Short mmCIF file of C-alpha atoms and ligand atoms in Angstrom, two decimals:
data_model
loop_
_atom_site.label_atom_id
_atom_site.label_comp_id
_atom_site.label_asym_id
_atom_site.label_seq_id
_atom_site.Cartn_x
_atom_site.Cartn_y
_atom_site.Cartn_z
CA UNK R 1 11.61 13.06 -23.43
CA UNK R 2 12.02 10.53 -20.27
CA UNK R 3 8.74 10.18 -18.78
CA UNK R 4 9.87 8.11 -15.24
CA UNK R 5 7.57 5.96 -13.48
CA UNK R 6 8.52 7.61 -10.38
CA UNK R 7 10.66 10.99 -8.86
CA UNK R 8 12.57 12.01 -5.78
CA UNK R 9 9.52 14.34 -4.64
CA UNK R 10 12.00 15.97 -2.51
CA UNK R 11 11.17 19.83 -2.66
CA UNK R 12 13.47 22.50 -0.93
CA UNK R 13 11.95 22.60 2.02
CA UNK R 14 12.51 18.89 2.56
CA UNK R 15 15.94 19.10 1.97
CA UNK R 16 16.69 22.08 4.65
CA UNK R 17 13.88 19.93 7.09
CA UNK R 18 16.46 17.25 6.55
CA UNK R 19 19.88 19.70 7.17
CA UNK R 20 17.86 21.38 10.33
CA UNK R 21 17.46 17.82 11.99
CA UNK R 22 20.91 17.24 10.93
CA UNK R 23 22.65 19.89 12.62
CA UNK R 24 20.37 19.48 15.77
CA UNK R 25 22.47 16.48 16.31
CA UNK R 26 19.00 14.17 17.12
CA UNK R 27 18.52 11.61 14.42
CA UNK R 28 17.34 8.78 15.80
CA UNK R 29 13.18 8.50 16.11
CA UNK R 30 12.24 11.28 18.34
CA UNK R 31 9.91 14.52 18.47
CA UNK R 32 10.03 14.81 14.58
CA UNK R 33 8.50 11.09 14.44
CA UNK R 34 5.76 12.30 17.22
CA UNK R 35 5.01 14.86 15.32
CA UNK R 36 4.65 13.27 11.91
CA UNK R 37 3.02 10.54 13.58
CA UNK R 38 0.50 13.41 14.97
CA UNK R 39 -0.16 14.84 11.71
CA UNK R 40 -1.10 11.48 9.84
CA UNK R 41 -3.36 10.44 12.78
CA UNK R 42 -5.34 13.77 12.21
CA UNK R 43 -4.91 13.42 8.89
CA UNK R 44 -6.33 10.01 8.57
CA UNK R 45 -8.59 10.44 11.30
CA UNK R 46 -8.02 7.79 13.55
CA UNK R 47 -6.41 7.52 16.69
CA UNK R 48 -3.01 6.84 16.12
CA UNK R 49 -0.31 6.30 14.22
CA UNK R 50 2.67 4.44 14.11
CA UNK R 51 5.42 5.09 11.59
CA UNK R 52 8.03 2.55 11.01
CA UNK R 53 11.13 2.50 7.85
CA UNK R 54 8.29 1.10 5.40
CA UNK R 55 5.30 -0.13 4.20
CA UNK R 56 6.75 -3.28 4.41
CA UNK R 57 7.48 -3.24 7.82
CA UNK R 58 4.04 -1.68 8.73
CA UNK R 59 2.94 -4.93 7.08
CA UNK R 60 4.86 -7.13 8.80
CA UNK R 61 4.44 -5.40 12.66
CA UNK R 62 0.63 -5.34 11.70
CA UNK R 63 0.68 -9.21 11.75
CA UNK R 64 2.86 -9.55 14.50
CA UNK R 65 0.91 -7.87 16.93
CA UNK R 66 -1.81 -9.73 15.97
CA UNK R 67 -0.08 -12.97 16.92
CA UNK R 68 1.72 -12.39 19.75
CA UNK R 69 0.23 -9.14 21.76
CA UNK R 70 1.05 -8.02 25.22
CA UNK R 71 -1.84 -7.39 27.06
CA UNK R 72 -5.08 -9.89 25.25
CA UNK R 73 -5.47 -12.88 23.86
CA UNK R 74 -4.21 -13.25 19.61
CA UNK R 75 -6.59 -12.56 17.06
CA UNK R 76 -4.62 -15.10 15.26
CA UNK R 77 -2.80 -18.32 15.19
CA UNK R 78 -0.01 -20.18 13.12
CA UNK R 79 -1.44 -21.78 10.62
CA UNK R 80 -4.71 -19.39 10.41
CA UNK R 81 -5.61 -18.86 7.14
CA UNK R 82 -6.15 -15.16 5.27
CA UNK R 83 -7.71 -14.04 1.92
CA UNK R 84 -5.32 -11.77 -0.11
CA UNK R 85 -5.68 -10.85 -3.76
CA UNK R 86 -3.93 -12.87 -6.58
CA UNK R 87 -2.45 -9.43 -7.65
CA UNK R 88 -0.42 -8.61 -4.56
CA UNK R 89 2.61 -7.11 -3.70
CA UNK R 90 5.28 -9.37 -2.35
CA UNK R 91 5.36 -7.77 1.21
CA UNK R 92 1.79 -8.02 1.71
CA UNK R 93 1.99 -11.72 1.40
CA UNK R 94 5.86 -12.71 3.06
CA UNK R 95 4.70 -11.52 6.19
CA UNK R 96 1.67 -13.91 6.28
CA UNK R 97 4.03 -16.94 4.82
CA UNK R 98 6.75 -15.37 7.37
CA UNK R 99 4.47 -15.63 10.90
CA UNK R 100 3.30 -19.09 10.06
CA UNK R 101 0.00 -18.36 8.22
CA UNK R 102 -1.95 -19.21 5.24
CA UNK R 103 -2.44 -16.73 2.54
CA UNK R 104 -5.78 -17.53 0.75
CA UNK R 105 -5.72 -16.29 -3.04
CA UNK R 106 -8.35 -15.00 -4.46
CA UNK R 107 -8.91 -13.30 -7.81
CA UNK R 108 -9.24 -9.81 -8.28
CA UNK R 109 -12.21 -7.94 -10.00
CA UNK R 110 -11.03 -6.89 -13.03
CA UNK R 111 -12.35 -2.86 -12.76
CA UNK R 112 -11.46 -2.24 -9.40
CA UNK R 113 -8.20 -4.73 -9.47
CA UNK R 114 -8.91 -5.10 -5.56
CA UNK R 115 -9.60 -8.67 -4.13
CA UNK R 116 -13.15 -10.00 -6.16
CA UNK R 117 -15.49 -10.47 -3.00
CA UNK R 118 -18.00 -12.59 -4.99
CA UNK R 119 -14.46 -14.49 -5.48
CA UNK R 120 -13.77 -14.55 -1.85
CA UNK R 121 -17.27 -15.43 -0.88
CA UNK R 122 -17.32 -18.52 -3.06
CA UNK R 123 -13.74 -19.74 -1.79
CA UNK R 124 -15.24 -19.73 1.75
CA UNK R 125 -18.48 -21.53 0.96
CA UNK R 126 -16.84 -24.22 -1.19
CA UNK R 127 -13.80 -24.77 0.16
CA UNK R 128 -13.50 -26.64 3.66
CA UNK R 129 -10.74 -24.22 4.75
CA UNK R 130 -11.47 -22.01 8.04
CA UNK R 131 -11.08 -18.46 7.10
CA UNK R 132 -9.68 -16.17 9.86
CA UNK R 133 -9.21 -12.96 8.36
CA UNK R 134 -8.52 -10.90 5.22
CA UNK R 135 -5.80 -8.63 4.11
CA UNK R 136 -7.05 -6.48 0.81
CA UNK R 137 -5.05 -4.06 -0.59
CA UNK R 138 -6.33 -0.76 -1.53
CA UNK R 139 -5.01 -0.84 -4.88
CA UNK R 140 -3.19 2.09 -6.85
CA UNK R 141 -5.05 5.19 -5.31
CA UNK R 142 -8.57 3.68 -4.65
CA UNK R 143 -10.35 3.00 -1.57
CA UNK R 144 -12.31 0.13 -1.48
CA UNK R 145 -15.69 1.05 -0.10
CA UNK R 146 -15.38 0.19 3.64
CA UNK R 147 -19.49 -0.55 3.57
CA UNK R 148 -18.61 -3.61 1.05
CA UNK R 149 -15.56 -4.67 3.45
CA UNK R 150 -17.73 -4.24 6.75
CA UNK R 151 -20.25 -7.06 5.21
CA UNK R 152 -18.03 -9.53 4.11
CA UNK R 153 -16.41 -9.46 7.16
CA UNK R 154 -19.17 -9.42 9.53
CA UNK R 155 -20.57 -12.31 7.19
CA UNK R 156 -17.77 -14.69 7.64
CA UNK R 157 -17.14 -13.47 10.50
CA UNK R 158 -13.42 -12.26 9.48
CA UNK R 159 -10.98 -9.67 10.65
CA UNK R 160 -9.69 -7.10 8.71
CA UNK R 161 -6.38 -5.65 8.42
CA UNK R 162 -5.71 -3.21 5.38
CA UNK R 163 -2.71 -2.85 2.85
CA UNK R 164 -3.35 0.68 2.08
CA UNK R 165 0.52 1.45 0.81
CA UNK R 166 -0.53 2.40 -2.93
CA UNK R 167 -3.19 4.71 -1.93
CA UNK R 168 -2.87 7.15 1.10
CA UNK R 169 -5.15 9.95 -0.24
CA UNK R 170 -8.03 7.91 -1.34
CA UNK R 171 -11.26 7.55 0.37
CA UNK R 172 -14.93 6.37 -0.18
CA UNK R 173 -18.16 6.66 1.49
CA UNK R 174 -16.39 9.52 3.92
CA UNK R 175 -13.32 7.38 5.16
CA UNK R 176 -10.18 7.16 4.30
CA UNK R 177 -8.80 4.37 2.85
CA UNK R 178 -7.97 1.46 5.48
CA UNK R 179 -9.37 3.24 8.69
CA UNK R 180 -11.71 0.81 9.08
CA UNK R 181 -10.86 -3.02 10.44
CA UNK R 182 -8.08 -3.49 13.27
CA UNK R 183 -5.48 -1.20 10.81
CA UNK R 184 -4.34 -0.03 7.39
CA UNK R 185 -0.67 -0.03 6.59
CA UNK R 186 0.91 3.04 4.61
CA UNK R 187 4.13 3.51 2.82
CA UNK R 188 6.15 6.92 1.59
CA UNK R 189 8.41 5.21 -0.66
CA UNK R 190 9.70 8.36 -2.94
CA UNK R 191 7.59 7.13 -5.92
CA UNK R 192 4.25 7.51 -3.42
CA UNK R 193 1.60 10.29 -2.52
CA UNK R 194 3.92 11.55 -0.02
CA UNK R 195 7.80 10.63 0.35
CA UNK R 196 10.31 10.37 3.31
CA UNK R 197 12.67 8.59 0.88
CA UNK R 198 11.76 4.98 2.79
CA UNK R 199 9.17 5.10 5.45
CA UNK R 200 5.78 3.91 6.29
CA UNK R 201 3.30 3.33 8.87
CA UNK R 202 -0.22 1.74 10.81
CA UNK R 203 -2.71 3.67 11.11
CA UNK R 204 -5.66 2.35 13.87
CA UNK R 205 -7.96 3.27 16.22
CA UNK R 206 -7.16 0.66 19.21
CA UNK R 207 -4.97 1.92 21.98
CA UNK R 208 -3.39 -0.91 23.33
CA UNK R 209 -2.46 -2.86 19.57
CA UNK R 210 -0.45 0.92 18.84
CA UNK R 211 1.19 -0.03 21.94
CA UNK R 212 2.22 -3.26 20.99
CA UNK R 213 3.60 -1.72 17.24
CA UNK R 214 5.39 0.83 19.29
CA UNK R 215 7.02 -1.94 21.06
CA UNK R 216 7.28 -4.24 18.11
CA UNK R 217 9.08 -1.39 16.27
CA UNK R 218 11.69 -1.15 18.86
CA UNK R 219 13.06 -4.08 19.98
CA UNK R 220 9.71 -5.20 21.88
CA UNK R 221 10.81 -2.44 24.08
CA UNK R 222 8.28 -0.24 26.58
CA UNK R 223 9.68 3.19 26.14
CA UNK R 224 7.00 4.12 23.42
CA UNK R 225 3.94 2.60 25.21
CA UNK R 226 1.36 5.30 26.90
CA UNK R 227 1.46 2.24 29.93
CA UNK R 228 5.00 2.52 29.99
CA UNK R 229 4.84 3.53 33.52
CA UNK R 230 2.29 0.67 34.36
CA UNK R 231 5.17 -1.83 32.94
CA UNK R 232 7.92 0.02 35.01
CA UNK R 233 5.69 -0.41 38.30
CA UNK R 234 4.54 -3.96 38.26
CA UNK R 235 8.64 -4.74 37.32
CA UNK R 236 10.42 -2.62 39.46
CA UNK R 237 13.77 -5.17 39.66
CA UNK R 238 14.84 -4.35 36.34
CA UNK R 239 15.80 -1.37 35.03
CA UNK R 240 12.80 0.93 33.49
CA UNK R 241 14.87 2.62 30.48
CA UNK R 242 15.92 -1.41 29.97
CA UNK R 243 12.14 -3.14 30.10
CA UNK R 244 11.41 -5.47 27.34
CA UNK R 245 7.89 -6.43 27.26
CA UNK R 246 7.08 -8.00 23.60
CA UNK R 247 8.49 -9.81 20.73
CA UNK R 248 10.29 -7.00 17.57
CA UNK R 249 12.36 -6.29 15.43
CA UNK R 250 14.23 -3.05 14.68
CA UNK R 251 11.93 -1.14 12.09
CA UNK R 252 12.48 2.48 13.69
CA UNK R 253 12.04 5.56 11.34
CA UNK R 254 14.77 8.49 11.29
CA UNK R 255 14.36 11.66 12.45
CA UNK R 256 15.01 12.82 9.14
CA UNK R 257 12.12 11.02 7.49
CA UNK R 258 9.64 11.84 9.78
CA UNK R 259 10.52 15.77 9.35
CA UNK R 260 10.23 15.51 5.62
CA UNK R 261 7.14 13.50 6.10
CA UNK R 262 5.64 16.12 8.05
CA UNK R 263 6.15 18.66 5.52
CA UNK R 264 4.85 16.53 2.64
CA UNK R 265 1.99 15.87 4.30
CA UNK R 266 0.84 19.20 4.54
CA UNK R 267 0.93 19.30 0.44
CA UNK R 268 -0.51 15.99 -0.10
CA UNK R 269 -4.20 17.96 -1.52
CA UNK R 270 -1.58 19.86 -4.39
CA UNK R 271 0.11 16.25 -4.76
CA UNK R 272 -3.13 14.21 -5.50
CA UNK R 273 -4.97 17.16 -7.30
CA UNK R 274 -1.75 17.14 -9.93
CA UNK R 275 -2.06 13.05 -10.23
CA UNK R 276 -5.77 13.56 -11.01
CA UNK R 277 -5.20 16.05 -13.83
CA UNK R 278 -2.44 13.71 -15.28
CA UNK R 279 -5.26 10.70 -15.49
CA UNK R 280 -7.73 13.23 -17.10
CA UNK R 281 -5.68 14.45 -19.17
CA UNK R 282 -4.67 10.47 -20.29
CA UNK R 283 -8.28 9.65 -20.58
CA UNK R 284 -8.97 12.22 -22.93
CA UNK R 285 -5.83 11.69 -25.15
CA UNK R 286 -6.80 8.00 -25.69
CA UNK R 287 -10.25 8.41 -26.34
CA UNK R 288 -11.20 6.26 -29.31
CA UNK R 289 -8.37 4.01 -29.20
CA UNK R 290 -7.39 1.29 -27.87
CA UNK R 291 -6.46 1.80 -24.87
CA UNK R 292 -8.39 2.00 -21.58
CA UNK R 293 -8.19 3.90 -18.46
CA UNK R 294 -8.65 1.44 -14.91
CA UNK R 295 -10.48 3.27 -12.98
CA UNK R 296 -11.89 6.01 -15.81
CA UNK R 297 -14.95 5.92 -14.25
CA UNK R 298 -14.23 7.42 -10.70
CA UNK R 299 -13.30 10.63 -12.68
CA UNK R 300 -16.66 11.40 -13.48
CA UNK R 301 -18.56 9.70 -10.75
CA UNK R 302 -16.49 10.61 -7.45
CA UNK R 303 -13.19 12.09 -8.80
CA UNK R 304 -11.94 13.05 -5.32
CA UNK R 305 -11.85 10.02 -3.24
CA UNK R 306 -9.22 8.63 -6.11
CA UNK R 307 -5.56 10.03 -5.92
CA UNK R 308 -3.87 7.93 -8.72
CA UNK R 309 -0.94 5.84 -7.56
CA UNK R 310 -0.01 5.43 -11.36
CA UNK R 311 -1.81 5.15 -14.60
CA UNK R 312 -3.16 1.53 -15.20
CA UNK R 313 -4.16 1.11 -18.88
CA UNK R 314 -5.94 -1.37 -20.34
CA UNK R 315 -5.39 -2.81 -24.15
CA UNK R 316 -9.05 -3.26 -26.06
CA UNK R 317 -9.19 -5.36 -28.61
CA UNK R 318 -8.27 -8.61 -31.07
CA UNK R 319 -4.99 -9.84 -29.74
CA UNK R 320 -4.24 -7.52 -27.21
CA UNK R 321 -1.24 -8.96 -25.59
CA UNK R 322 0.58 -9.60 -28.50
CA UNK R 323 -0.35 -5.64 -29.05
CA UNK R 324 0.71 -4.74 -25.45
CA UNK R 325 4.08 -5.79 -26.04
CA UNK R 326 4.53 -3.45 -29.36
CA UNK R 327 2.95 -1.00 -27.14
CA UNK R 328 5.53 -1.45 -24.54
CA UNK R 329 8.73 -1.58 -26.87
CA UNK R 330 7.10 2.29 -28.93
CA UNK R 331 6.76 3.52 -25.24
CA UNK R 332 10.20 2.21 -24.21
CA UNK R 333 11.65 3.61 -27.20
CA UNK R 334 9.97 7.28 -26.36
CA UNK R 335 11.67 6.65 -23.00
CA UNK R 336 8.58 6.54 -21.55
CA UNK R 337 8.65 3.41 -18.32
CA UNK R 338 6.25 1.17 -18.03
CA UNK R 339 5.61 -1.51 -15.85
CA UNK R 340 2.99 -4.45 -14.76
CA UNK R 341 0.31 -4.05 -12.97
CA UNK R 342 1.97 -4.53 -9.12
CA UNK R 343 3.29 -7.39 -10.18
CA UNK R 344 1.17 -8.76 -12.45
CA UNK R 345 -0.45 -12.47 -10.84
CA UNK R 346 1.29 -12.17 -7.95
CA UNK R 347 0.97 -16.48 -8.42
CA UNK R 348 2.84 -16.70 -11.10
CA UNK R 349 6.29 -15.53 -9.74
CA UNK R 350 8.77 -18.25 -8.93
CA UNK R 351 9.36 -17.63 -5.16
CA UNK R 352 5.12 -18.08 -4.32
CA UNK R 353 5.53 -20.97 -6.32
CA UNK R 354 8.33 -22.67 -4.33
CA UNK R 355 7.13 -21.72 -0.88
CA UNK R 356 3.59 -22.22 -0.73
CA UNK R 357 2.36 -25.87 0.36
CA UNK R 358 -0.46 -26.34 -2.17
CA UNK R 359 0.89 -24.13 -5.14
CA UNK R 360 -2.01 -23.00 -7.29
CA UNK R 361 -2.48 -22.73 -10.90
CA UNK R 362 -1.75 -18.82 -11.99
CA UNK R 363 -4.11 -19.72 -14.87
CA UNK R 364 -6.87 -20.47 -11.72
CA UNK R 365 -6.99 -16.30 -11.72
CA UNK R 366 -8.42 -15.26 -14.68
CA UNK R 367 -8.83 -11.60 -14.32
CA UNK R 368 -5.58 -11.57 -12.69
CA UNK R 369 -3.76 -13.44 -15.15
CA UNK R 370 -6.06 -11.28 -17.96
CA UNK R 371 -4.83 -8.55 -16.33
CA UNK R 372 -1.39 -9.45 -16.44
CA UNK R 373 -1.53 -10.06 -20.04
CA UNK R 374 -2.80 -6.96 -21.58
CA UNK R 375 -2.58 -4.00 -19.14
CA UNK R 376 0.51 -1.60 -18.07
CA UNK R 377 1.16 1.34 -16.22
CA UNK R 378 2.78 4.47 -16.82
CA UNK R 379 3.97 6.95 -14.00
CA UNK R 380 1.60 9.72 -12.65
CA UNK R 381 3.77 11.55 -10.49
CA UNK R 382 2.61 14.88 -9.42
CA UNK R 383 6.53 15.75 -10.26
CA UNK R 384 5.71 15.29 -14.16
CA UNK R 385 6.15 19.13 -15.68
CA UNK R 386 3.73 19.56 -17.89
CA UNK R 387 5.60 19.28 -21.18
CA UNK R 388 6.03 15.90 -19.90
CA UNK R 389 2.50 15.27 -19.46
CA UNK R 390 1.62 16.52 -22.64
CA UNK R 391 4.05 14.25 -24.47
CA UNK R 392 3.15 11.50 -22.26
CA UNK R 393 -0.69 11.85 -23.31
CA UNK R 394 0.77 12.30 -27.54
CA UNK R 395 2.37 9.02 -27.32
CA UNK R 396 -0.18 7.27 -25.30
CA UNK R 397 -2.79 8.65 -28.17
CA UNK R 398 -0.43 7.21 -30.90
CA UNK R 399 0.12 3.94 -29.49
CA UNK R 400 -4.05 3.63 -28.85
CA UNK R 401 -4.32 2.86 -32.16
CA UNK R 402 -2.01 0.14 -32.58
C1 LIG Y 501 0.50 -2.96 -1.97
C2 LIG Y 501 1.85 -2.68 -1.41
N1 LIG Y 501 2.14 -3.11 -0.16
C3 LIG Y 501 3.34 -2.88 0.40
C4 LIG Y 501 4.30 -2.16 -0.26
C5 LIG Y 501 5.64 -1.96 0.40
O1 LIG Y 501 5.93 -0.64 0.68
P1 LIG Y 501 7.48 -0.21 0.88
O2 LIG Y 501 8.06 -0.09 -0.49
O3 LIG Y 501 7.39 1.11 1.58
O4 LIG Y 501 8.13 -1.24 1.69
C6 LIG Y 501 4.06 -1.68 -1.55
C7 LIG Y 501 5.09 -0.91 -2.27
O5 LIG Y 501 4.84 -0.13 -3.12
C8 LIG Y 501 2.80 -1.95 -2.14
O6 LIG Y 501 2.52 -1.56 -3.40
#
């Protein structure tokens, strides 16, 4: 039975959302985006919301505005340097390489998989590099507690901008995942908590950086701003539908994402309850193998706040990446996909290598490259029937005792 990492997530209603905006004729970002946007500021509770064609892009407009906005000074500079985990996803690190910065590796803690603060600290007090800021990611469905964040940064004095893209859903000590800082990017790539086929967004609380991602999605354009009118006043020679006031790029949503969006969002509770019972249902059909859970823990100590991206498993044990592999080719076989954690060390794949000035040893990263070695992932989709679940959980018990 094919047990996919990922599916469409597309119900009924999302398709005749999409066929409704279709036949209205408007299907370039309008009123559905507002009102998606709307729902995922409420949602999130924060201010606003931005939604742009991916999590990728929310990365990259996220930086940009803090480089170049419209109305203040830049939090940031070329050249500034920023702490990111060693297990990363590519597009939370281009954008830093992209605008001129520094990424800062750091290692990740090896039960959490987020950046390893302790890590971080000890980079900043050894190494003679100024540290402006830090960009974690909220890895796989769990928050990482914003109280822990808020110290570190107020330590080092550091800003904080979240990659929140594998876990919209989670939240710890009351918050949602990457509402605290300057902003928290989110994507709905169809394998996510919610889908609108490719989309993402920023959420934040400060008025005037939205404006300058509304901008930044759109050309650098004013149309979006809530000073739009200010802009069209103090320039009154050129045209106000025509006012450019910003750097950007063309990262608009469609209508047609934003109205599924808006539809998934209301489900997203069903979603992450179903991607829960998956991982209990897991944890109890490996018990007593060798395999481990990540994250088994939060299912008995605060089973809400995690909403289970995918399944991260963990291989106990003598030898256990030479086992991992014969793990890997059993599940393969069952048609079950796996895949590495992310990426697995994010420093050894050959385009960081090439690219960054003062390339760093993979091996530097234990957990990371530990990590790498002897854990996997299997899907969690809420989509999984639950025939497939319960053949998913046989074959994980089978292969625990390899
Ligand atoms: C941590 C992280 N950041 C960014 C992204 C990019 O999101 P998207 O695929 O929507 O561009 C992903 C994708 O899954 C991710 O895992």
């Amino acid at each position: 039975m094919k047990i996919p990492l990922a599916s469409s997530g597309l119900r009924d209603a999302d398709i005749e959302a999409v066929m409704r905006v279709l036949k209205s004729g408007n299907l370039t970002m309008g009123q559905e985006v507002k009102k998606f946007e709307s729902k995922m500021a409420t949602y999130l509770g924060v201010n606003h919301f931005v939604m742009v064609n991916s999590g990728s892009s929310a990365n990259l407009l996220m930086i940009e505005a803090l480089l170049r906005p419209t109305l203040s000074k830049p939090q940031l500079y070329p050249g500034d340097s920023i702490l990111v985990p060693a297990i990363a996803w590519p597009t939370t690190i281009w954008p830093l390489i992209q605008l001129g910065l520094n990424p800062l590796f750091v290692d990740i803690h090896p039960e959490t998989l987020a950046i390893d603060l302790d890590s971080a600290q000890a980079l900043i007090d050894t190494s003679r590099i100024p540290v402006r800021g830090i960009f974690p990611i909220h890895p796989l469905g769990r928050a990482i507690p914003p109280s822990q964040l808020a110290s570190f940064t107020a330590k080092n004095d550091l800003i904080l901008i979240n990659d929140v893209c594998e876990s919209l859903g989670s939240w710890s000590e009351g918050s949602h995942a990457g509402t605290q800082g300057i902003a928290g990017s989110y994507s709905f790539y169809f394998s996510h908590h919610i889908t609108t086929m490719e989309g993402g967004g920023i959420a934040t609380d400060d008025q005037s950086y939205a404006d300058d991602l509304r901008s930044m999605r759109s050309h650098g354009w004013s149309r979006d701003r809530s000073d739009a009118s200010t802009w069209t006043e103090q320039k009154s020679t050129n045209d106000s539908k025509f006012l450019f006031v910003s750097t950007g790029y063309n990262v608009r949503p469609m209508e047609i994402q934003a109205a599924i969006g808006s539809g998934q969002i209301d489900s997203i509770e069903e979603f992450i309850a179903r991607r829960r019972e998956i991982a209990r249902r897991v944890s109890k059909s490996i018990e007593g193998g060798n395999l481990e859970l990540i994250g088994e823990e939060t299912l008995k100590t605060n089973p809400s706040e995690h909403s289970w991206m995918l399944i991260p498993l963990r291989v106990s044990g003598e030898d256990a990446s030479q086992r991992k592999q014969k793990i890997l080719e059993r599940l393969e076989a069952l048609e079950i996909e796996t895949r590495p954690i992310l990426t697995g060390n994010f420093l050894a794949q050959p385009a960081i290598q090439r690219i960054t000035r003062h390339a760093v040893d993979p091996m530097h990263f234990v957990h990371a490259t530990k990590i790498t070695n002897e854990a996997f992932m299997v899907g969690a989709h809420h989509d999984l029937t639950n025939e497939q679940i319960e053949f998913l959980c046989e074959s994980l018990a089978e292969v625990s005792k390899f």
